[in-house]
PDB file of C-alpha atoms and ligand atoms in Angstrom:
ATOM      1  CA  MET A 419     -76.815  40.692  27.548  1.00 82.00           C
ATOM      2  CA  PHE A 420     -74.363  38.687  26.451  1.00 91.00           C
ATOM      3  CA  LEU A 421     -71.098  40.858  26.059  1.00 95.00           C
ATOM      4  CA  ILE A 422     -67.142  40.520  25.108  1.00 97.00           C
ATOM      5  CA  ILE A 423     -65.293  42.641  26.708  1.00 97.00           C
ATOM      6  CA  LYS A 424     -61.541  43.246  25.077  1.00 97.00           C
ATOM      7  CA  LYS A 425     -58.719  45.425  24.662  1.00 97.00           C
ATOM      8  CA  PRO A 426     -58.947  46.852  21.264  1.00 97.00           C
ATOM      9  CA  GLU A 427     -55.158  44.689  19.412  1.00 97.00           C
ATOM     10  CA  THR A 428     -55.944  45.575  15.083  1.00 97.00           C
ATOM     11  CA  GLU A 429     -55.808  48.932  13.353  1.00 97.00           C
ATOM     12  CA  LYS A 430     -59.484  47.946  12.831  1.00 96.00           C
ATOM     13  CA  ASP A 431     -60.497  47.676  16.237  1.00 96.00           C
ATOM     14  CA  TYR A 432     -58.268  50.906  16.963  1.00 98.00           C
ATOM     15  CA  GLU A 433     -60.590  52.631  14.304  1.00 97.00           C
ATOM     16  CA  ASP A 434     -63.628  51.745  15.706  1.00 97.00           C
ATOM     17  CA  TYR A 435     -62.692  52.879  19.735  1.00 98.00           C
ATOM     18  CA  TYR A 436     -62.052  56.082  18.228  1.00 98.00           C
ATOM     19  CA  ALA A 437     -64.839  56.230  15.799  1.00 98.00           C
ATOM     20  CA  LEU A 438     -67.038  55.477  18.579  1.00 98.00           C
ATOM     21  CA  ARG A 439     -65.884  57.842  21.222  1.00 98.00           C
ATOM     22  CA  TRP A 440     -65.840  60.447  18.738  1.00 98.00           C
ATOM     23  CA  GLN A 441     -69.691  60.494  17.945  1.00 98.00           C
ATOM     24  CA  ILE A 442     -71.224  59.924  21.167  1.00 97.00           C
ATOM     25  CA  LEU A 443     -68.317  62.426  23.346  1.00 95.00           C
ATOM     26  CA  ARG A 444     -67.451  65.001  20.712  1.00 94.00           C
ATOM     27  CA  ARG A 445     -69.398  64.704  16.960  1.00 96.00           C
ATOM     28  CA  PRO A 446     -73.047  66.323  19.285  1.00 93.00           C
ATOM     29  CA  TRP A 447     -70.780  69.183  19.793  1.00 89.00           C
ATOM     30  CA  GLY A 448     -69.560  69.665  16.517  1.00 92.00           C
ATOM     31  CA  LEU A 449     -66.128  68.861  17.311  1.00 93.00           C
ATOM     32  CA  PRO A 450     -63.628  67.208  15.181  1.00 95.00           C
ATOM     33  CA  ARG A 451     -62.321  64.480  14.585  1.00 97.00           C
ATOM     34  CA  GLY A 452     -59.162  64.073  16.655  1.00 97.00           C
ATOM     35  CA  SER A 453     -60.375  65.638  19.508  1.00 95.00           C
ATOM     36  CA  GLU A 454     -60.955  62.384  20.707  1.00 97.00           C
ATOM     37  CA  LYS A 455     -58.269  61.729  21.441  1.00 97.00           C
ATOM     38  CA  ASP A 456     -55.493  63.303  24.365  1.00 96.00           C
ATOM     39  CA  GLU A 457     -51.918  63.018  24.554  1.00 97.00           C
ATOM     40  CA  ARG A 458     -51.761  59.975  27.128  1.00 97.00           C
ATOM     41  CA  GLU A 459     -53.906  57.226  24.625  1.00 98.00           C
ATOM     42  CA  GLU A 460     -50.009  55.382  24.424  1.00 96.00           C
ATOM     43  CA  THR A 461     -49.475  54.906  27.556  1.00 97.00           C
ATOM     44  CA  SER A 462     -53.217  54.351  29.169  1.00 98.00           C
ATOM     45  CA  ILE A 463     -55.588  51.029  28.691  1.00 98.00           C
ATOM     46  CA  HIS A 464     -58.102  51.146  26.348  1.00 98.00           C
ATOM     47  CA  LEU A 465     -61.357  48.261  26.021  1.00 98.00           C
ATOM     48  CA  MET A 466     -63.916  47.967  24.707  1.00 98.00           C
ATOM     49  CA  ALA A 467     -67.694  46.231  24.530  1.00 98.00           C
ATOM     50  CA  TYR A 468     -68.598  43.979  21.296  1.00 97.00           C
ATOM     51  CA  THR A 469     -71.812  42.282  21.352  1.00 96.00           C
ATOM     52  CA  GLU A 470     -71.621  38.562  20.509  1.00 94.00           C
ATOM     53  CA  ASP A 471     -72.108  39.238  16.801  1.00 94.00           C
ATOM     54  CA  ARG A 472     -68.858  41.769  17.234  1.00 94.00           C
ATOM     55  CA  ILE A 473     -70.577  45.055  16.991  1.00 96.00           C
ATOM     56  CA  PRO A 474     -68.486  47.697  19.012  1.00 97.00           C
ATOM     57  CA  VAL A 475     -70.977  49.421  21.017  1.00 98.00           C
ATOM     58  CA  GLY A 476     -68.894  50.967  24.250  1.00 98.00           C
ATOM     59  CA  VAL A 477     -65.791  52.096  25.058  1.00 98.00           C
ATOM     60  CA  GLY A 478     -64.041  53.282  28.135  1.00 98.00           C
ATOM     61  CA  ARG A 479     -59.864  54.644  28.927  1.00 98.00           C
ATOM     62  CA  ALA A 480     -58.323  54.152  32.288  1.00 98.00           C
ATOM     63  CA  HIS A 481     -54.151  55.879  32.921  1.00 98.00           C
ATOM     64  CA  PHE A 482     -52.000  56.672  36.154  1.00 98.00           C
ATOM     65  CA  ASN A 483     -51.889  59.423  37.937  1.00 98.00           C
ATOM     66  CA  SER A 484     -49.799  58.211  40.173  1.00 98.00           C
ATOM     67  CA  LYS A 485     -48.322  54.824  41.626  1.00 97.00           C
ATOM     68  CA  ASN A 486     -51.830  55.160  44.001  1.00 98.00           C
ATOM     69  CA  GLU A 487     -54.762  56.954  41.584  1.00 98.00           C
ATOM     70  CA  ALA A 488     -55.618  55.938  38.052  1.00 98.00           C
ATOM     71  CA  GLN A 489     -58.451  58.210  36.168  1.00 98.00           C
ATOM     72  CA  VAL A 490     -60.580  56.559  33.685  1.00 98.00           C
ATOM     73  CA  ARG A 491     -62.073  58.988  30.742  1.00 97.00           C
ATOM     74  CA  PHE A 492     -63.812  58.253  27.428  1.00 97.00           C
ATOM     75  CA  MET A 493     -66.946  56.304  29.145  1.00 98.00           C
ATOM     76  CA  ALA A 494     -69.385  55.788  25.788  1.00 98.00           C
ATOM     77  CA  VAL A 495     -71.809  53.514  25.017  1.00 98.00           C
ATOM     78  CA  ASP A 496     -73.608  53.546  21.516  1.00 98.00           C
ATOM     79  CA  PRO A 497     -76.909  55.301  22.973  1.00 97.00           C
ATOM     80  CA  HIS A 498     -79.068  52.243  20.864  1.00 97.00           C
ATOM     81  CA  TYR A 499     -77.663  50.186  23.386  1.00 97.00           C
ATOM     82  CA  GLN A 500     -77.607  52.308  26.819  1.00 98.00           C
ATOM     83  CA  ASN A 501     -79.437  50.864  29.498  1.00 97.00           C
ATOM     84  CA  ASN A 502     -78.264  47.324  28.797  1.00 96.00           C
ATOM     85  CA  GLY A 503     -75.711  47.411  31.724  1.00 97.00           C
ATOM     86  CA  ILE A 504     -72.790  47.456  28.954  1.00 98.00           C
ATOM     87  CA  GLY A 505     -70.995  50.943  30.808  1.00 98.00           C
ATOM     88  CA  SER A 506     -70.917  49.054  34.473  1.00 98.00           C
ATOM     89  CA  THR A 507     -69.309  46.159  32.329  1.00 98.00           C
ATOM     90  CA  LEU A 508     -66.687  48.040  31.410  1.00 98.00           C
ATOM     91  CA  LEU A 509     -66.266  50.613  34.065  1.00 98.00           C
ATOM     92  CA  ALA A 510     -65.656  47.617  36.183  1.00 98.00           C
ATOM     93  CA  ALA A 511     -62.926  45.957  34.232  1.00 98.00           C
ATOM     94  CA  LEU A 512     -61.381  49.194  34.430  1.00 98.00           C
ATOM     95  CA  GLU A 513     -61.416  49.172  37.637  1.00 98.00           C
ATOM     96  CA  ARG A 514     -59.678  45.214  37.730  1.00 98.00           C
ATOM     97  CA  ARG A 515     -57.661  46.168  35.771  1.00 98.00           C
ATOM     98  CA  VAL A 516     -56.050  49.297  37.542  1.00 98.00           C
ATOM     99  CA  LYS A 517     -56.186  47.386  40.911  1.00 98.00           C
ATOM    100  CA  ILE A 518     -53.834  44.494  39.322  1.00 97.00           C
ATOM    101  CA  ASP A 519     -51.656  47.097  38.247  1.00 97.00           C
ATOM    102  CA  GLY A 520     -51.590  49.188  41.904  1.00 98.00           C
ATOM    103  CA  ALA A 521     -54.400  51.282  41.951  1.00 98.00           C
ATOM    104  CA  LYS A 522     -55.618  52.138  45.191  1.00 98.00           C
ATOM    105  CA  TYR A 523     -58.672  54.511  44.100  1.00 98.00           C
ATOM    106  CA  ILE A 524     -60.030  55.823  40.963  1.00 98.00           C
ATOM    107  CA  VAL A 525     -60.788  59.629  40.499  1.00 97.00           C
ATOM    108  CA  LEU A 526     -63.085  61.000  36.905  1.00 96.00           C
ATOM    109  CA  ASN A 527     -64.578  63.523  36.349  1.00 94.00           C
ATOM    110  CA  SER A 528     -68.482  62.842  35.046  1.00 95.00           C
ATOM    111  CA  ARG A 529     -70.961  64.701  32.312  1.00 93.00           C
ATOM    112  CA  GLU A 530     -73.274  65.979  34.986  1.00 90.00           C
ATOM    113  CA  THR A 531     -76.047  63.722  32.537  1.00 92.00           C
ATOM    114  CA  ALA A 532     -73.448  61.372  33.854  1.00 95.00           C
ATOM    115  CA  ILE A 533     -73.248  61.182  37.491  1.00 95.00           C
ATOM    116  CA  GLY A 534     -76.117  58.940  38.476  1.00 96.00           C
ATOM    117  CA  PHE A 535     -74.121  56.411  36.283  1.00 98.00           C
ATOM    118  CA  TYR A 536     -71.378  56.603  38.490  1.00 98.00           C
ATOM    119  CA  LYS A 537     -73.013  56.589  41.379  1.00 97.00           C
ATOM    120  CA  LYS A 538     -74.439  53.175  40.886  1.00 98.00           C
ATOM    121  CA  ASN A 539     -71.254  52.374  40.748  1.00 98.00           C
ATOM    122  CA  GLY A 540     -69.881  53.020  43.642  1.00 98.00           C
ATOM    123  CA  TYR A 541     -68.332  56.483  42.811  1.00 98.00           C
ATOM    124  CA  SER A 542     -69.039  59.189  44.957  1.00 96.00           C
ATOM    125  CA  SER A 543     -69.514  63.447  44.283  1.00 92.00           C
ATOM    126  CA  GLU A 544     -65.603  65.319  45.482  1.00 84.00           C
ATOM    127  CA  GLY A 545     -68.112  68.269  45.200  1.00 77.00           C
ATOM    128  CA  ARG A 546     -65.962  70.248  42.584  1.00 74.00           C
ATOM    129  CA  ILE A 547     -68.418  71.381  40.011  1.00 77.00           C
ATOM    130  CA  PHE A 548     -66.265  73.295  36.864  1.00 74.00           C
ATOM    131  CA  THR A 549     -67.061  73.289  32.374  1.00 80.00           C
ATOM    132  CA  LEU A 550     -65.321  71.970  30.070  1.00 71.00           C
ATOM    133  CA  PHE A 551     -66.120  72.429  26.072  1.00 67.00           C
ATOM    134  CA  ASP A 552     -67.861  75.861  27.192  1.00 66.00           C
ATOM    135  CA  SER A 553     -71.153  73.774  27.859  1.00 77.00           C
ATOM    136  CA  ILE A 554     -70.485  70.504  29.604  1.00 83.00           C
ATOM    137  CA  LYS A 555     -70.365  70.841  33.258  1.00 87.00           C
ATOM    138  CA  HIS A 556     -68.562  68.540  35.210  1.00 89.00           C
ATOM    139  CA  ILE A 557     -68.328  66.674  38.275  1.00 92.00           C
ATOM    140  CA  LYS A 558     -65.493  65.349  39.973  1.00 94.00           C
ATOM    141  CA  VAL A 559     -65.337  61.704  41.500  1.00 96.00           C
ATOM    142  CA  ARG A 560     -63.901  58.829  43.444  1.00 97.00           C
ATOM    143  CA  LYS A 561     -63.756  55.183  44.151  1.00 98.00           C
ATOM    144  CA  ASP A 562     -61.453  53.645  46.845  1.00 98.00           C
ATOM    145  CA  LEU A 563     -60.728  50.061  45.308  1.00 97.00           C
TER     146      LEU A 563
HETATM  147  C1  LIG B 879     -72.767  57.701  30.614  1.00 54.48           C
HETATM  148  C2  LIG B 879     -73.116  56.017  30.358  1.00 54.48           C
HETATM  149  C3  LIG B 879     -71.677  55.161  29.678  1.00 54.48           C
HETATM  150  C4  LIG B 879     -73.617  54.551  30.730  1.00 54.48           C
HETATM  151  O1  LIG B 879     -73.509  53.377  30.310  1.00 54.48           O
HETATM  152  P1  LIG B 879     -75.022  52.876  29.936  1.00 54.48           P
HETATM  153  O2  LIG B 879     -74.562  50.629  29.576  1.00 54.48           O
HETATM  154  O3  LIG B 879     -76.082  53.395  29.669  1.00 54.48           O
HETATM  155  O4  LIG B 879     -74.713  51.969  31.810  1.00 54.48           O
HETATM  156  P2  LIG B 879     -75.591  50.876  32.767  1.00 54.48           P
HETATM  157  O5  LIG B 879     -76.583  50.235  31.839  1.00 54.48           O
HETATM  158  O6  LIG B 879     -74.452  50.141  32.898  1.00 54.48           O
HETATM  159  O7  LIG B 879     -76.100  52.009  33.457  1.00 54.48           O
HETATM  160  C5  LIG B 879     -75.878  51.435  35.527  1.00 54.48           C
HETATM  161  C6  LIG B 879     -76.802  51.815  36.130  1.00 54.48           C
HETATM  162  O8  LIG B 879     -76.489  53.363  35.793  1.00 54.48           O
HETATM  163  C7  LIG B 879     -78.150  53.633  35.447  1.00 54.48           C
HETATM  164  N1  LIG B 879     -77.299  55.013  34.223  1.00 54.48           N
HETATM  165  C8  LIG B 879     -77.046  55.093  32.957  1.00 54.48           C
HETATM  166  N2  LIG B 879     -76.821  56.278  32.918  1.00 54.48           N
HETATM  167  C9  LIG B 879     -77.420  57.173  34.004  1.00 54.48           C
HETATM  168  C10 LIG B 879     -77.857  58.702  33.815  1.00 54.48           C
HETATM  169  N3  LIG B 879     -76.566  59.376  33.156  1.00 54.48           N
HETATM  170  N4  LIG B 879     -78.344  58.932  34.861  1.00 54.48           N
HETATM  171  C11 LIG B 879     -78.012  58.061  36.084  1.00 54.48           C
HETATM  172  N5  LIG B 879     -78.269  57.059  35.425  1.00 54.48           N
HETATM  173  C12 LIG B 879     -78.201  56.353  34.760  1.00 54.48           C
HETATM  174  C13 LIG B 879     -78.262  52.788  34.738  1.00 54.48           C
HETATM  175  O9  LIG B 879     -80.680  52.754  34.638  1.00 54.48           O
HETATM  176  C14 LIG B 879     -78.621  51.490  35.954  1.00 54.48           C
HETATM  177  O10 LIG B 879     -79.261  51.763  37.066  1.00 54.48           O
HETATM  178  P3  LIG B 879     -79.842  49.992  37.544  1.00 54.48           P
HETATM  179  O11 LIG B 879     -78.496  49.404  38.180  1.00 54.48           O
HETATM  180  O12 LIG B 879     -80.841  50.838  38.803  1.00 54.48           O
HETATM  181  O13 LIG B 879     -80.615  49.833  35.733  1.00 54.48           O
HETATM  182  C15 LIG B 879     -73.820  56.109  28.930  1.00 54.48           C
HETATM  183  O14 LIG B 879     -74.868  56.239  28.962  1.00 54.48           O
HETATM  184  C16 LIG B 879     -73.138  57.074  27.894  1.00 54.48           C
HETATM  185  O15 LIG B 879     -71.890  57.305  27.427  1.00 54.48           O
HETATM  186  N6  LIG B 879     -73.518  58.091  27.938  1.00 54.48           N
HETATM  187  C17 LIG B 879     -73.446  59.109  27.521  1.00 54.48           C
HETATM  188  C18 LIG B 879     -72.219  59.777  27.213  1.00 54.48           C
HETATM  189  C19 LIG B 879     -71.723  59.842  28.630  1.00 54.48           C
HETATM  190  O16 LIG B 879     -71.786  60.814  29.615  1.00 54.48           O
HETATM  191  N7  LIG B 879     -70.454  59.251  29.424  1.00 54.48           N
HETATM  192  C20 LIG B 879     -69.671  59.884  30.384  1.00 54.48           C
HETATM  193  C21 LIG B 879     -69.054  61.037  29.910  1.00 54.48           C
HETATM  194  S1  LIG B 879     -68.288  61.098  32.183  1.00 54.48           S
END
């Protein structure tokens, strides 16, 4: 599938970006608009995937926890477009970006349902399981760059 991976730039890009994040990661749990953001948005790396017709279909974010440690959060692909390699392409682009900025490894908290996706992309489980939003089990995973 032909994809465009780029940083959101305009106000409209950011509207689409956060709307997609909310629709996929928050709305199914009845969480309100606004719940899709955290306090690190201003200082994070944001990337978005578009089809060749410029339909926004995927989002992902990375930030630094320390000089060497980057963290990926809010990976989400429109359900109609999942399993087409979009998530992997976005994740690889985030990995390249944080590596350029000095990251030695990436950590992330994977939903239990997405662990297979991260394993396919070279992440290994750190074994720690915890629950967020009262019901979603998460597992900490890591990849050395
Ligand atoms: C997880 C997610 C981002 C993956 O994006 P995607 O574009 O569907 O993934 P890809 O097509 O790049 O998948 C790459 C590989 O991982 C596998 N994979 C994808 N999602 C998977 C899942 N949930 N469980 C197991 N394997 C999965 C694919 O089958 C594919 O394997 P292949 O290379 O052998 O064909 C997407 O399914 C999604 O948005 N899910 C809902 C939200 C979510 O859980 N986000 C993660 C929060 S931590």
